[in-house]
């Protein structure tokens, strides 16, 4: 791999955004298979349960109690009887201390437990201990001499120091979940009370995640946070985060782990969420609630005309028993209904259109649970969850009217068994989950939102004309390219955890197996898309040139494997096997050392089953080998917890380990279509590129050269014509003089014919025209990325060191330094180094120059730039002609494809170890595991829970957290697919990235006041996100001569190169709106007007003169000035208050009216994750200053599109002030 990287250089076109990767395919129905691996895991569990000699492990997906029993002299007491009883259900278990005085409870559901210790000759001791999910509670006892019939009650701490674990974690209790204000009632919302944790709105990283949220740990995107409920996994394996929402009122406890994760934690290197659900008790208890908010009692949402909205949420829970102390039941259901006509304000010149998009949201969540206390310690439960939601929404938060309807339907079933046998503890889980997502278009009626029905339009984006691929622009309207699509996932999981006490060791082990099947389809560009990267002055989006046009064949399969009843689109199956073995060694009664080894093996994360592909060896030796499926993913861990005084007041803790990461299935979508010789695949050709018509493969024989395809009144000679070699050439591109309104009949006609021809094909695997062995290229511009055969599983090294200290009873301070080093995440590198300056083929360059000049009526040779501009009508026309004839990178000139030497000769065809710069092969965008990220942070947390702390205050429960940190990476979202900015050195450009925030302050608390009043609050104050400063790509061809100052080429999915002298995340990290002009001035004086390495190659080899290059605009661009009054990215500021009045009615009932005030001070938040200005420093065509949608161009007068507002689902973090009124009845 190093040989390919060291030989490197990037490839590029006006970045055909690899946000392509942020779209995918899928559909519904469950397909169950049995595997020998399942039988193996089941056999392992049976042996673990029955064998008296096997070591075992406690599950930390629930909780446990562990402690040492000492006599008055401090000596350990062996053989002491320990009885642990649940105060709510009466469940009781008995164990004995080991020869070292140590005992452990095994897996316990969160709640309050009475622990009683008895030993002959000593007074019995009893203590109430609160068990929390993911936490091993301290159960140390010191016994006094006396009669065992006497009982001494030990006072437990209301907030306990964790003396048993080295994990950096936090737990939110049912009381906090019930009482703290929760904006939207999303079950993940309160996670951001923990230091270093942010909530990420799901639509910012995938369209199928509208209505969901995720958790960002330590500045990293929340895609791969592992989410578990009652010990089983509910994570989305295709794009990340959760597959279902859980009713907030059904949650008993909520645990977050973010460093030195527990051995039993499943596959993740970012962080884990463990939830436990409520169960019934020995009494009938429940609640019913209703919540309402609307624009009538809210500050105006962003928009030229404030949009109306209304949200209603209601539901309830009920639990009790069928047989007291034996059989318990619990049910919970919630419903959300929201209607909003959301403003979608565009930047100039479209800011006067007053565009809105209706975004109705509906969701139903159900939780049901049955618990059976079999006998003694044996406890069995069954839980059912169901989540269904739908919404018309967008992908991302950039303004757009290209709405689509997203629908999710997810049932899940879980069975759990926990029991003890002697000194062994056992925990077994089995789950079944079915996730079904579908997307259909929500095309609006004819009007400003949809100027030409059936045609998506994107104006003024920094990359090709697609609202999704570009991430926004000045205008986005019409139908959405993402529809139709569907995603399917089924999980069949079985796992076992156990433990055994051996003297002063708690031996732990576990084994898990999860059979995961994914699949579906994505008919991208079934609605064609047109656009331009060129800004303009007209407010009519149809008057802009048809520079870029995408078509789709409507088929939608991205793999050749059948699944869920469909002939293609199958993902996996992945048979994930995990096992671990560890030890909690109580070196002394106040010192615990934890160490162990975790192993994970995934079978279906890359296209290994497609086998080797020798054709790839044309780009480099070994590239055609079978893609490696790693089988040696062993993760060692070690940690310690030292109770310095032996009294549970102060603990110093630390540890480290190696943790492996999930590679989401979305990364496979762009590998299979290029790797498979046959299949039923989606095809999404870019048929107009920078105004030039591009031939694309037709599903059937289009006839002899010149045959008309899809003729109509606007294009009587055909919307496209056959090229005589199985392809079709469009006739409507802007290079032929067409604007969008003029091109529309041709685009729609050719799109319909393309889909009809594909549909007429037999539904059996067909020869694949995109197969890399025949196409001899696989570029992201065309929707392809291939796995490097030496694939390695992403992973991270984690280290933490810190302390916990009880300042006084009920008040605990935690401080931890955390470092997380991520390795092997995927970055796109082109082994062909397409467009690299060093790949110049002089003969091709001269031939291409002369061919372009001859076709334009200009003489051959040097000094013809002025003639070319005159004969082609403009500088852009001359650039395009030169590029079309080959005086360019193979990436921009042909999308990375090879070219017939008779018809074109690319000057910069790339260079590789096999064919050199011959141009016999094209671009090969390949996913190399070379990415590296680093998080370093100091995290502080202060937790208080006290009764009657002062006069007039009955109780206070408060938590404060602060993180001072930095997250650096080469890419924004390291768990997805991203292009290297320097193809020769992929890690060269590294800096603050993702959701990095230097400062994060969060707090929340509940205070019981007189007069039946309870006041709760939450607050979040986060410093600004960062943004890179990227050179704008303004040419219509030959971009390597304008902005590739690195000389490695410009990749097809690259956003462009940073300004020389800057790094990733430069803006708001050393550069701000106040000194940005200095950066621009320095660049303009030192670099603007100079030649890039590729330009120097042309001049030094007498292909062009310096005067030619300047006249053509093939020199580094002059950057525009910062707009007067340009603003910085501000802090996120959000303070929410909730007042409730719990009024008792008799012994059993209480009525609780409430009012919540979200963002009570109406902070005007802007520039939140997913909605920040573009990094490309593009000029505004009317003012000549930086454009109003780029860094340095946003002012207070045009900030509206970047203001915080409602996101997908019920997400509203940072939105303008809203009042929510509620009523709850408890009994």
Tab-separated table of C-alpha atoms in Angstrom, residues 667-1070:
chain	number	residue	atom	x	y	z
A	667	UNK	CA	-19.239	1.713	1.967
A	668	UNK	CA	-20.040	-1.490	0.024
A	669	UNK	CA	-22.557	0.242	-2.260
A	670	UNK	CA	-19.812	1.762	-4.369
A	671	UNK	CA	-17.567	-1.304	-4.550
A	672	UNK	CA	-19.781	-4.063	-5.968
A	673	UNK	CA	-21.046	-2.249	-9.106
A	674	UNK	CA	-17.499	-1.806	-10.397
A	675	UNK	CA	-16.202	-5.177	-9.183
A	676	UNK	CA	-18.923	-7.378	-10.717
A	677	UNK	CA	-18.836	-8.392	-14.408
A	678	UNK	CA	-22.578	-9.104	-14.357
A	679	UNK	CA	-25.484	-7.882	-12.289
A	680	UNK	CA	-28.672	-5.871	-12.167
A	681	UNK	CA	-27.189	-2.571	-11.105
A	682	UNK	CA	-28.175	1.020	-10.681
A	683	UNK	CA	-26.686	3.383	-13.243
A	684	UNK	CA	-26.477	7.124	-12.591
A	685	UNK	CA	-24.406	8.669	-15.378
A	686	UNK	CA	-23.321	12.293	-15.333
A	687	UNK	CA	-24.239	13.073	-18.951
A	688	UNK	CA	-23.370	16.774	-18.998
A	689	UNK	CA	-20.098	17.706	-17.369
A	690	UNK	CA	-19.101	21.371	-17.123
A	691	UNK	CA	-21.328	21.951	-20.161
A	692	UNK	CA	-19.774	19.182	-22.256
A	693	UNK	CA	-21.864	16.225	-23.445
A	694	UNK	CA	-20.660	12.869	-22.109
A	695	UNK	CA	-21.440	9.583	-23.845
A	696	UNK	CA	-22.915	6.997	-21.473
A	697	UNK	CA	-23.747	3.276	-21.832
A	698	UNK	CA	-27.279	2.485	-23.037
A	699	UNK	CA	-29.074	-0.594	-21.591
A	700	UNK	CA	-29.752	-1.969	-25.073
A	701	UNK	CA	-28.342	-1.421	-28.544
A	702	UNK	CA	-29.106	2.237	-29.406
A	703	UNK	CA	-28.464	1.642	-33.094
A	704	UNK	CA	-25.911	2.930	-35.552
A	705	UNK	CA	-24.108	6.207	-35.021
A	706	UNK	CA	-26.438	9.204	-35.161
A	707	UNK	CA	-29.622	7.274	-34.350
A	708	UNK	CA	-32.073	9.632	-32.612
A	709	UNK	CA	-33.011	8.701	-29.065
A	710	UNK	CA	-36.153	10.230	-27.502
A	711	UNK	CA	-36.952	12.833	-30.165
A	712	UNK	CA	-39.526	15.491	-29.297
A	713	UNK	CA	-40.658	18.881	-30.531
A	714	UNK	CA	-37.813	20.674	-28.756
A	715	UNK	CA	-35.245	18.149	-29.946
A	716	UNK	CA	-36.572	16.683	-33.192
A	717	UNK	CA	-33.199	15.126	-33.919
A	718	UNK	CA	-33.281	13.307	-30.589
A	719	UNK	CA	-32.682	14.247	-26.973
A	720	UNK	CA	-29.653	12.027	-27.411
A	721	UNK	CA	-27.972	10.279	-30.333
A	722	UNK	CA	-26.172	6.962	-30.592
A	723	UNK	CA	-22.396	7.118	-30.667
A	724	UNK	CA	-22.288	3.878	-32.633
A	725	UNK	CA	-20.461	2.023	-29.844
A	726	UNK	CA	-23.331	1.186	-27.498
A	727	UNK	CA	-23.490	4.617	-25.925
A	728	UNK	CA	-25.688	7.685	-26.214
A	729	UNK	CA	-24.570	11.327	-26.356
A	730	UNK	CA	-27.007	13.943	-24.939
A	731	UNK	CA	-27.868	16.929	-27.106
A	732	UNK	CA	-29.027	19.402	-24.454
A	733	UNK	CA	-25.898	20.407	-22.532
A	734	UNK	CA	-24.967	24.055	-22.033
A	735	UNK	CA	-21.937	23.625	-24.268
A	736	UNK	CA	-24.440	23.514	-27.118
A	737	UNK	CA	-26.003	26.755	-25.891
A	738	UNK	CA	-28.914	25.489	-23.784
A	739	UNK	CA	-30.138	26.903	-20.505
A	740	UNK	CA	-32.179	24.777	-18.110
A	741	UNK	CA	-35.576	25.828	-19.471
A	742	UNK	CA	-34.485	25.017	-23.035
A	743	UNK	CA	-32.787	21.754	-22.043
A	744	UNK	CA	-35.655	20.475	-19.875
A	745	UNK	CA	-37.669	18.698	-22.628
A	746	UNK	CA	-34.544	16.868	-23.725
A	747	UNK	CA	-33.488	15.936	-20.196
A	748	UNK	CA	-36.919	14.613	-19.265
A	749	UNK	CA	-37.290	12.805	-22.588
A	750	UNK	CA	-33.905	11.084	-22.415
A	751	UNK	CA	-34.470	10.216	-18.752
A	752	UNK	CA	-37.770	8.493	-19.550
A	753	UNK	CA	-36.216	6.587	-22.466
A	754	UNK	CA	-33.231	5.530	-20.326
A	755	UNK	CA	-35.485	4.117	-17.601
A	756	UNK	CA	-37.722	2.387	-20.143
A	757	UNK	CA	-34.754	0.734	-21.834
A	758	UNK	CA	-33.425	-0.484	-18.475
A	759	UNK	CA	-36.839	-1.792	-17.428
A	760	UNK	CA	-37.178	-3.709	-20.715
A	761	UNK	CA	-34.036	-5.675	-19.885
A	762	UNK	CA	-34.674	-9.163	-18.442
A	763	UNK	CA	-34.488	-9.119	-14.618
A	764	UNK	CA	-31.476	-11.414	-14.685
A	765	UNK	CA	-27.817	-10.509	-14.302
A	766	UNK	CA	-26.620	-8.702	-17.423
A	767	UNK	CA	-23.146	-7.741	-18.589
A	768	UNK	CA	-22.118	-4.751	-16.505
A	769	UNK	CA	-20.863	-1.836	-18.601
A	770	UNK	CA	-19.312	-0.310	-15.470
A	771	UNK	CA	-17.238	-3.388	-14.661
A	772	UNK	CA	-13.757	-2.094	-14.001
A	773	UNK	CA	-12.212	-4.881	-16.074
A	774	UNK	CA	-13.845	-3.539	-19.233
A	775	UNK	CA	-14.427	0.130	-18.381
A	776	UNK	CA	-10.821	0.342	-17.125
A	777	UNK	CA	-11.806	2.996	-14.613
A	778	UNK	CA	-13.781	3.299	-11.380
A	779	UNK	CA	-14.142	6.893	-10.297
A	780	UNK	CA	-16.218	8.406	-7.541
A	781	UNK	CA	-17.521	10.813	-10.152
A	782	UNK	CA	-19.374	7.820	-11.585
A	783	UNK	CA	-20.381	6.376	-8.214
A	784	UNK	CA	-17.585	3.876	-7.594
A	785	UNK	CA	-15.016	3.253	-4.866
A	786	UNK	CA	-13.288	-0.093	-4.472
A	787	UNK	CA	-11.911	-1.587	-1.270
A	788	UNK	CA	-8.146	-1.859	-1.112
A	789	UNK	CA	-7.389	-5.604	-0.847
A	790	UNK	CA	-5.301	-5.034	2.262
A	791	UNK	CA	-8.362	-3.734	4.119
A	792	UNK	CA	-7.933	-3.345	7.870
A	793	UNK	CA	-10.689	-2.826	10.414
A	794	UNK	CA	-10.823	0.742	11.735
A	795	UNK	CA	-9.780	0.934	15.382
A	796	UNK	CA	-8.710	3.265	18.138
A	797	UNK	CA	-6.250	3.306	20.996
A	798	UNK	CA	-7.893	4.762	24.090
A	799	UNK	CA	-6.221	6.045	27.236
A	800	UNK	CA	-7.727	7.795	30.245
A	801	UNK	CA	-6.421	8.921	33.630
A	802	UNK	CA	-8.379	10.755	36.283
A	803	UNK	CA	-10.055	10.733	39.655
A	804	UNK	CA	-13.401	10.855	41.439
A	805	UNK	CA	-13.739	12.554	44.803
A	806	UNK	CA	-16.640	12.908	47.196
A	807	UNK	CA	-16.427	16.532	48.288
A	808	UNK	CA	-19.188	15.967	50.797
A	809	UNK	CA	-22.038	13.452	51.015
A	810	UNK	CA	-24.118	13.784	47.879
A	811	UNK	CA	-21.518	15.846	45.957
A	812	UNK	CA	-18.951	14.081	43.723
A	813	UNK	CA	-16.374	15.596	41.392
A	814	UNK	CA	-14.887	13.658	38.466
A	815	UNK	CA	-11.937	14.742	36.324
A	816	UNK	CA	-10.452	12.688	33.486
A	817	UNK	CA	-7.919	13.218	30.744
A	818	UNK	CA	-8.928	11.243	27.661
A	819	UNK	CA	-6.985	10.498	24.512
A	820	UNK	CA	-8.423	8.538	21.600
A	821	UNK	CA	-6.268	7.821	18.545
A	822	UNK	CA	-8.249	6.501	15.573
A	823	UNK	CA	-6.507	4.444	12.906
A	824	UNK	CA	-7.274	2.764	9.581
A	825	UNK	CA	-10.436	4.629	8.694
A	826	UNK	CA	-11.060	4.755	4.955
A	827	UNK	CA	-9.832	7.489	2.630
A	828	UNK	CA	-10.199	7.451	-1.156
A	829	UNK	CA	-6.826	7.360	-2.905
A	830	UNK	CA	-6.299	6.899	-6.649
A	831	UNK	CA	-3.349	4.516	-7.343
A	832	UNK	CA	-3.314	5.857	-10.908
A	833	UNK	CA	-2.644	9.369	-9.602
A	834	UNK	CA	-4.875	10.752	-12.320
A	835	UNK	CA	-4.095	14.342	-13.156
A	836	UNK	CA	-0.828	14.421	-11.230
A	837	UNK	CA	1.518	17.045	-12.578
A	838	UNK	CA	4.293	14.475	-12.874
A	839	UNK	CA	2.092	12.327	-15.146
A	840	UNK	CA	2.407	14.743	-18.088
A	841	UNK	CA	2.513	12.929	-21.412
A	842	UNK	CA	4.055	15.539	-23.639
A	843	UNK	CA	2.986	14.061	-26.958
A	844	UNK	CA	-0.615	13.898	-25.769
A	845	UNK	CA	-0.495	17.466	-24.502
A	846	UNK	CA	0.738	18.848	-27.832
A	847	UNK	CA	-1.730	16.730	-29.823
A	848	UNK	CA	-4.634	17.799	-27.592
A	849	UNK	CA	-3.681	21.455	-27.855
A	850	UNK	CA	-3.453	21.371	-31.617
A	851	UNK	CA	-6.645	19.332	-32.013
A	852	UNK	CA	-8.613	21.812	-29.903
A	853	UNK	CA	-7.194	24.778	-31.763
A	854	UNK	CA	-7.810	23.183	-35.143
A	855	UNK	CA	-11.430	22.395	-34.259
A	856	UNK	CA	-11.899	26.042	-33.237
A	857	UNK	CA	-10.407	27.460	-36.439
A	858	UNK	CA	-7.162	28.537	-34.790
A	859	UNK	CA	-3.616	27.751	-35.932
A	860	UNK	CA	-1.659	25.013	-34.175
A	861	UNK	CA	1.237	25.776	-31.857
A	862	UNK	CA	1.846	28.318	-29.110
A	863	UNK	CA	0.234	31.681	-28.480
A	864	UNK	CA	-3.340	30.890	-29.542
A	865	UNK	CA	-5.218	31.590	-26.298
A	866	UNK	CA	-6.765	34.816	-27.582
A	867	UNK	CA	-7.884	33.103	-30.771
A	868	UNK	CA	-9.450	30.260	-28.768
A	869	UNK	CA	-11.342	32.684	-26.514
A	870	UNK	CA	-12.620	34.602	-29.533
A	871	UNK	CA	-13.737	31.550	-31.497
A	872	UNK	CA	-15.301	29.828	-28.475
A	873	UNK	CA	-17.128	32.925	-27.303
A	874	UNK	CA	-15.548	33.206	-23.849
A	875	UNK	CA	-12.728	32.205	-21.597
A	876	UNK	CA	-14.933	29.411	-20.223
A	877	UNK	CA	-15.638	28.185	-23.750
A	878	UNK	CA	-11.941	27.999	-24.531
A	879	UNK	CA	-11.250	26.133	-21.293
A	880	UNK	CA	-14.001	23.642	-22.059
A	881	UNK	CA	-12.764	23.009	-25.610
A	882	UNK	CA	-9.182	22.431	-24.565
A	883	UNK	CA	-10.367	20.083	-21.821
A	884	UNK	CA	-12.685	18.182	-24.168
A	885	UNK	CA	-9.805	17.476	-26.534
A	886	UNK	CA	-7.561	16.251	-23.732
A	887	UNK	CA	-5.497	19.180	-22.492
A	888	UNK	CA	-6.479	18.392	-18.934
A	889	UNK	CA	-6.524	15.745	-16.254
A	890	UNK	CA	-8.152	12.492	-17.278
A	891	UNK	CA	-10.513	13.082	-14.345
A	892	UNK	CA	-11.966	16.354	-15.543
A	893	UNK	CA	-11.705	15.566	-19.210
A	894	UNK	CA	-13.414	12.148	-19.114
A	895	UNK	CA	-14.581	11.543	-15.567
A	896	UNK	CA	-11.619	9.247	-15.031
A	897	UNK	CA	-12.334	7.005	-18.025
A	898	UNK	CA	-9.777	5.888	-20.558
A	899	UNK	CA	-9.995	7.425	-23.976
A	900	UNK	CA	-9.523	6.173	-27.512
A	901	UNK	CA	-6.176	7.645	-28.637
A	902	UNK	CA	-7.687	8.380	-32.036
A	903	UNK	CA	-10.325	10.706	-30.594
A	904	UNK	CA	-8.564	12.256	-27.613
A	905	UNK	CA	-5.218	12.372	-25.873
A	906	UNK	CA	-5.115	13.385	-22.237
A	907	UNK	CA	-2.148	15.424	-21.214
A	908	UNK	CA	-2.256	14.219	-17.623
A	909	UNK	CA	-3.487	10.584	-17.762
A	910	UNK	CA	-2.037	9.632	-14.399
A	911	UNK	CA	0.865	7.385	-13.548
A	912	UNK	CA	1.012	3.942	-11.925
A	913	UNK	CA	3.669	1.264	-11.313
A	914	UNK	CA	2.472	-0.987	-14.180
A	915	UNK	CA	1.657	1.179	-17.193
A	916	UNK	CA	3.363	4.398	-16.203
A	917	UNK	CA	1.652	7.390	-17.828
A	918	UNK	CA	0.540	5.561	-20.944
A	919	UNK	CA	-3.138	6.248	-20.254
A	920	UNK	CA	-4.126	2.636	-20.900
A	921	UNK	CA	-6.083	2.659	-17.644
A	922	UNK	CA	-8.068	5.423	-16.026
A	923	UNK	CA	-8.877	6.553	-12.515
A	924	UNK	CA	-9.186	3.919	-9.804
A	925	UNK	CA	-10.703	5.443	-6.686
A	926	UNK	CA	-9.841	2.976	-3.955
A	927	UNK	CA	-10.612	2.938	-0.241
A	928	UNK	CA	-7.310	2.742	1.626
A	929	UNK	CA	-7.283	2.228	5.431
A	930	UNK	CA	-4.869	5.099	6.071
A	931	UNK	CA	-6.911	7.676	7.983
A	932	UNK	CA	-5.878	8.837	11.437
A	933	UNK	CA	-7.667	10.992	14.015
A	934	UNK	CA	-6.796	12.188	17.508
A	935	UNK	CA	-9.016	13.362	20.348
A	936	UNK	CA	-7.423	14.896	23.437
A	937	UNK	CA	-9.584	16.318	26.161
A	938	UNK	CA	-9.975	17.165	29.802
A	939	UNK	CA	-13.445	16.278	31.045
A	940	UNK	CA	-14.900	17.516	34.336
A	941	UNK	CA	-18.191	16.567	35.944
A	942	UNK	CA	-19.798	17.631	39.221
A	943	UNK	CA	-22.836	15.692	40.430
A	944	UNK	CA	-24.944	16.636	43.434
A	945	UNK	CA	-27.968	14.954	44.996
A	946	UNK	CA	-29.024	16.203	48.394
A	947	UNK	CA	-32.131	16.540	50.544
A	948	UNK	CA	-32.995	19.798	52.350
A	949	UNK	CA	-29.732	21.555	51.417
A	950	UNK	CA	-31.088	24.897	52.583
A	951	UNK	CA	-34.185	26.515	53.951
A	952	UNK	CA	-36.981	26.515	51.406
A	953	UNK	CA	-35.292	23.924	49.176
A	954	UNK	CA	-36.553	20.412	49.835
A	955	UNK	CA	-34.249	18.556	47.445
A	956	UNK	CA	-31.707	19.265	44.742
A	957	UNK	CA	-30.376	17.023	41.997
A	958	UNK	CA	-27.808	18.789	39.810
A	959	UNK	CA	-25.115	17.907	37.305
A	960	UNK	CA	-22.508	20.167	35.701
A	961	UNK	CA	-20.032	19.090	33.019
A	962	UNK	CA	-17.238	20.738	31.073
A	963	UNK	CA	-14.949	19.478	28.300
A	964	UNK	CA	-11.834	21.238	27.066
A	965	UNK	CA	-10.784	19.299	24.008
A	966	UNK	CA	-9.587	19.040	20.431
A	967	UNK	CA	-10.484	16.542	17.720
A	968	UNK	CA	-8.349	16.431	14.575
A	969	UNK	CA	-8.815	14.386	11.448
A	970	UNK	CA	-8.357	14.511	7.694
A	971	UNK	CA	-12.100	14.268	7.056
A	972	UNK	CA	-15.385	15.457	8.518
A	973	UNK	CA	-16.976	12.024	8.887
A	974	UNK	CA	-14.291	9.374	9.296
A	975	UNK	CA	-16.703	6.443	9.365
A	976	UNK	CA	-17.904	7.206	5.862
A	977	UNK	CA	-16.081	7.569	2.543
A	978	UNK	CA	-14.014	10.695	1.918
A	979	UNK	CA	-11.402	11.752	-0.609
A	980	UNK	CA	-7.800	12.524	0.201
A	981	UNK	CA	-7.056	16.198	-0.380
A	982	UNK	CA	-3.490	15.227	-1.272
A	983	UNK	CA	-3.485	11.997	-3.255
A	984	UNK	CA	0.260	11.597	-2.672
A	985	UNK	CA	0.029	12.067	1.099
A	986	UNK	CA	-3.533	11.423	2.340
A	987	UNK	CA	-2.829	12.527	5.907
A	988	UNK	CA	-1.062	15.750	4.935
A	989	UNK	CA	-4.052	17.985	5.579
A	990	UNK	CA	-5.176	17.354	9.137
A	991	UNK	CA	-6.896	19.652	11.548
A	992	UNK	CA	-9.969	20.339	13.681
A	993	UNK	CA	-12.799	18.500	12.027
A	994	UNK	CA	-16.127	16.765	12.472
A	995	UNK	CA	-18.007	18.288	15.390
A	996	UNK	CA	-14.919	19.519	17.204
A	997	UNK	CA	-15.666	22.182	19.809
A	998	UNK	CA	-12.924	23.515	22.038
A	999	UNK	CA	-15.263	24.211	24.961
A	1000	UNK	CA	-18.433	22.396	25.963
A	1001	UNK	CA	-20.416	23.377	29.053
A	1002	UNK	CA	-23.590	21.495	29.970
A	1003	UNK	CA	-25.685	21.370	33.110
A	1004	UNK	CA	-29.012	20.112	34.302
A	1005	UNK	CA	-30.851	19.865	37.556
A	1006	UNK	CA	-34.098	19.582	39.434
A	1007	UNK	CA	-35.031	21.585	42.537
A	1008	UNK	CA	-38.038	20.891	44.777
A	1009	UNK	CA	-39.372	24.195	46.075
A	1010	UNK	CA	-42.231	25.113	48.419
A	1011	UNK	CA	-45.823	25.443	47.234
A	1012	UNK	CA	-45.815	22.200	45.249
A	1013	UNK	CA	-43.303	23.655	42.823
A	1014	UNK	CA	-40.499	21.786	41.082
A	1015	UNK	CA	-38.072	23.709	38.901
A	1016	UNK	CA	-35.865	21.894	36.370
A	1017	UNK	CA	-33.359	23.230	33.914
A	1018	UNK	CA	-30.823	22.188	31.299
A	1019	UNK	CA	-28.233	24.326	29.599
A	1020	UNK	CA	-25.695	23.863	26.837
A	1021	UNK	CA	-23.015	26.334	25.843
A	1022	UNK	CA	-20.640	25.083	23.146
A	1023	UNK	CA	-17.900	27.006	21.375
A	1024	UNK	CA	-17.941	27.320	17.608
A	1025	UNK	CA	-17.409	24.619	15.031
A	1026	UNK	CA	-14.549	24.999	12.559
A	1027	UNK	CA	-14.428	25.211	8.775
A	1028	UNK	CA	-11.667	24.869	6.222
A	1029	UNK	CA	-10.699	27.568	3.727
A	1030	UNK	CA	-10.832	25.982	0.267
A	1031	UNK	CA	-9.813	27.420	-3.071
A	1032	UNK	CA	-12.852	28.000	-5.317
A	1033	UNK	CA	-13.059	25.962	-8.512
A	1034	UNK	CA	-14.226	28.386	-11.166
A	1035	UNK	CA	-12.973	26.941	-14.453
A	1036	UNK	CA	-14.990	25.101	-17.075
A	1037	UNK	CA	-12.094	22.757	-17.680
A	1038	UNK	CA	-8.445	22.536	-16.719
A	1039	UNK	CA	-9.012	23.003	-12.982
A	1040	UNK	CA	-5.636	21.395	-12.228
A	1041	UNK	CA	-4.055	24.489	-13.817
A	1042	UNK	CA	-5.959	26.811	-11.452
A	1043	UNK	CA	-6.190	25.279	-7.975
A	1044	UNK	CA	-4.038	22.124	-7.786
A	1045	UNK	CA	-1.126	23.846	-6.100
A	1046	UNK	CA	-0.221	20.539	-4.418
A	1047	UNK	CA	0.369	18.919	-7.803
A	1048	UNK	CA	-1.179	15.583	-6.928
A	1049	UNK	CA	-4.255	16.072	-9.103
A	1050	UNK	CA	-7.809	16.878	-8.038
A	1051	UNK	CA	-9.930	13.862	-7.178
A	1052	UNK	CA	-13.440	13.573	-8.524
A	1053	UNK	CA	-14.918	13.587	-5.038
A	1054	UNK	CA	-12.618	16.158	-3.494
A	1055	UNK	CA	-14.044	19.500	-2.330
A	1056	UNK	CA	-10.811	21.191	-3.420
A	1057	UNK	CA	-7.501	22.052	-1.832
A	1058	UNK	CA	-7.002	24.317	1.189
A	1059	UNK	CA	-5.448	27.717	0.730
A	1060	UNK	CA	-1.658	27.393	0.768
A	1061	UNK	CA	-0.396	27.860	4.294
A	1062	UNK	CA	-3.666	26.787	5.933
A	1063	UNK	CA	-4.850	23.531	7.392
A	1064	UNK	CA	-8.125	21.677	7.759
A	1065	UNK	CA	-10.470	23.557	10.086
A	1066	UNK	CA	-8.554	26.826	9.781
A	1067	UNK	CA	-11.571	29.111	10.168
A	1068	UNK	CA	-12.460	29.627	13.845
A	1069	UNK	CA	-9.165	27.986	14.853
A	1070	UNK	CA	-6.652	30.782	14.403
